[in-house]
Structures are given as C-alpha cells and as structure tokens.
Amino acid sequence: MTVSISGAIDFLQDKYALSPALQGLVITIIIGGVGIGESVASYLGTKLSVTVVSAEGLACMCAFA
C-alpha cells in the first residue's frame, strides 16, 4: 500500500503542486477510504459466504434426505 500511495502522491504533487499539509490530507483520505472499503467488503463478503454455504448445506440436506 505504501508504494501505491507514494506513486499516487508523486503524481498528484506534480499535477496540482500540493503543499505538505494538502499531501497529508490526501494521504489521510486515501488511507481512510481503504479502511472503510475494506470493512464494508469484509462485512458483505462474510454475509455472502455464510448465505451461500448455508444454501448449499440446505440443498445437500434436501437432496440426500
């Protein structure tokens, strides 16, 4: 992740001439967005996987009953 941020911040610095304070703000926003995205993806992935496994289990129970 550090390499991605470093590449992105260099590009943004060249394009928009960001001050050090704005660079810090951009990095904070990037890290916050990744954290929120990870949390949402983890929650949805867990719910989806539990639902799929439960449906498969129910189908197997019905098939072999």
Short mmCIF file of C-alpha atoms in Angstrom, two decimals:
data_model
loop_
_atom_site.label_atom_id
_atom_site.label_comp_id
_atom_site.label_asym_id
_atom_site.label_seq_id
_atom_site.Cartn_x
_atom_site.Cartn_y
_atom_site.Cartn_z
CA MET A 1 0.00 0.00 0.00
CA THR A 2 2.88 2.37 0.77
CA VAL A 3 4.21 2.07 -2.77
CA SER A 4 0.77 2.84 -4.21
CA ILE A 5 0.38 5.93 -2.05
CA SER A 6 3.91 7.06 -2.88
CA GLY A 7 3.26 6.76 -6.60
CA ALA A 8 -0.10 8.48 -6.33
CA ILE A 9 1.16 11.34 -4.18
CA ASP A 10 4.09 11.98 -6.56
CA PHE A 11 1.66 12.18 -9.48
CA LEU A 12 -0.71 14.48 -7.58
CA GLN A 13 2.19 16.65 -6.38
CA ASP A 14 3.41 17.10 -9.96
CA LYS A 15 -0.06 17.77 -11.34
CA TYR A 16 -1.52 20.03 -8.61
CA ALA A 17 1.55 21.35 -6.70
CA LEU A 18 0.22 20.25 -3.32
CA SER A 19 1.56 21.79 -0.13
CA PRO A 20 2.82 19.41 2.56
CA ALA A 21 -0.41 19.92 4.51
CA LEU A 22 -2.53 19.01 1.48
CA GLN A 23 -0.31 15.99 0.82
CA GLY A 24 -1.03 14.81 4.37
CA LEU A 25 -4.74 15.37 3.86
CA VAL A 26 -4.72 13.40 0.61
CA ILE A 27 -2.85 10.50 2.23
CA THR A 28 -5.29 10.52 5.16
CA ILE A 29 -8.25 10.42 2.78
CA ILE A 30 -6.69 7.55 0.80
CA ILE A 31 -5.97 5.50 3.94
CA GLY A 32 -9.43 6.24 5.36
CA GLY A 33 -11.09 5.23 2.11
CA VAL A 34 -9.15 1.98 2.02
CA GLY A 35 -10.07 1.24 5.63
CA ILE A 36 -13.76 1.91 5.07
CA GLY A 37 -13.77 -0.07 1.82
CA GLU A 38 -12.04 -2.98 3.49
CA SER A 39 -14.54 -3.01 6.35
CA VAL A 40 -17.54 -2.93 4.02
CA ALA A 41 -16.08 -5.62 1.75
CA SER A 42 -15.28 -7.84 4.73
CA TYR A 43 -18.78 -7.48 6.14
CA LEU A 44 -20.50 -8.14 2.81
CA GLY A 45 -18.13 -10.98 1.95
CA THR A 46 -18.77 -12.68 5.28
CA LYS A 47 -22.54 -12.35 4.94
CA LEU A 48 -22.49 -13.58 1.34
CA SER A 49 -20.24 -16.56 2.08
CA VAL A 50 -22.35 -17.60 5.07
CA THR A 51 -25.51 -17.33 2.95
CA VAL A 52 -24.02 -19.37 0.09
CA VAL A 53 -22.67 -22.07 2.39
CA SER A 54 -26.00 -22.26 4.22
CA ALA A 55 -27.90 -22.57 0.93
CA GLU A 56 -25.52 -25.29 -0.27
CA GLY A 57 -25.92 -27.15 3.03
CA LEU A 58 -29.69 -26.93 2.79
CA ALA A 59 -29.61 -28.18 -0.81
CA CYS A 60 -27.44 -31.16 0.18
CA MET A 61 -29.72 -31.97 3.11
CA CYS A 62 -32.76 -31.91 0.82
CA ALA A 63 -31.03 -33.96 -1.88
CA PHE A 64 -29.89 -36.72 0.46
CA ALA A 65 -32.92 -36.81 2.77
#
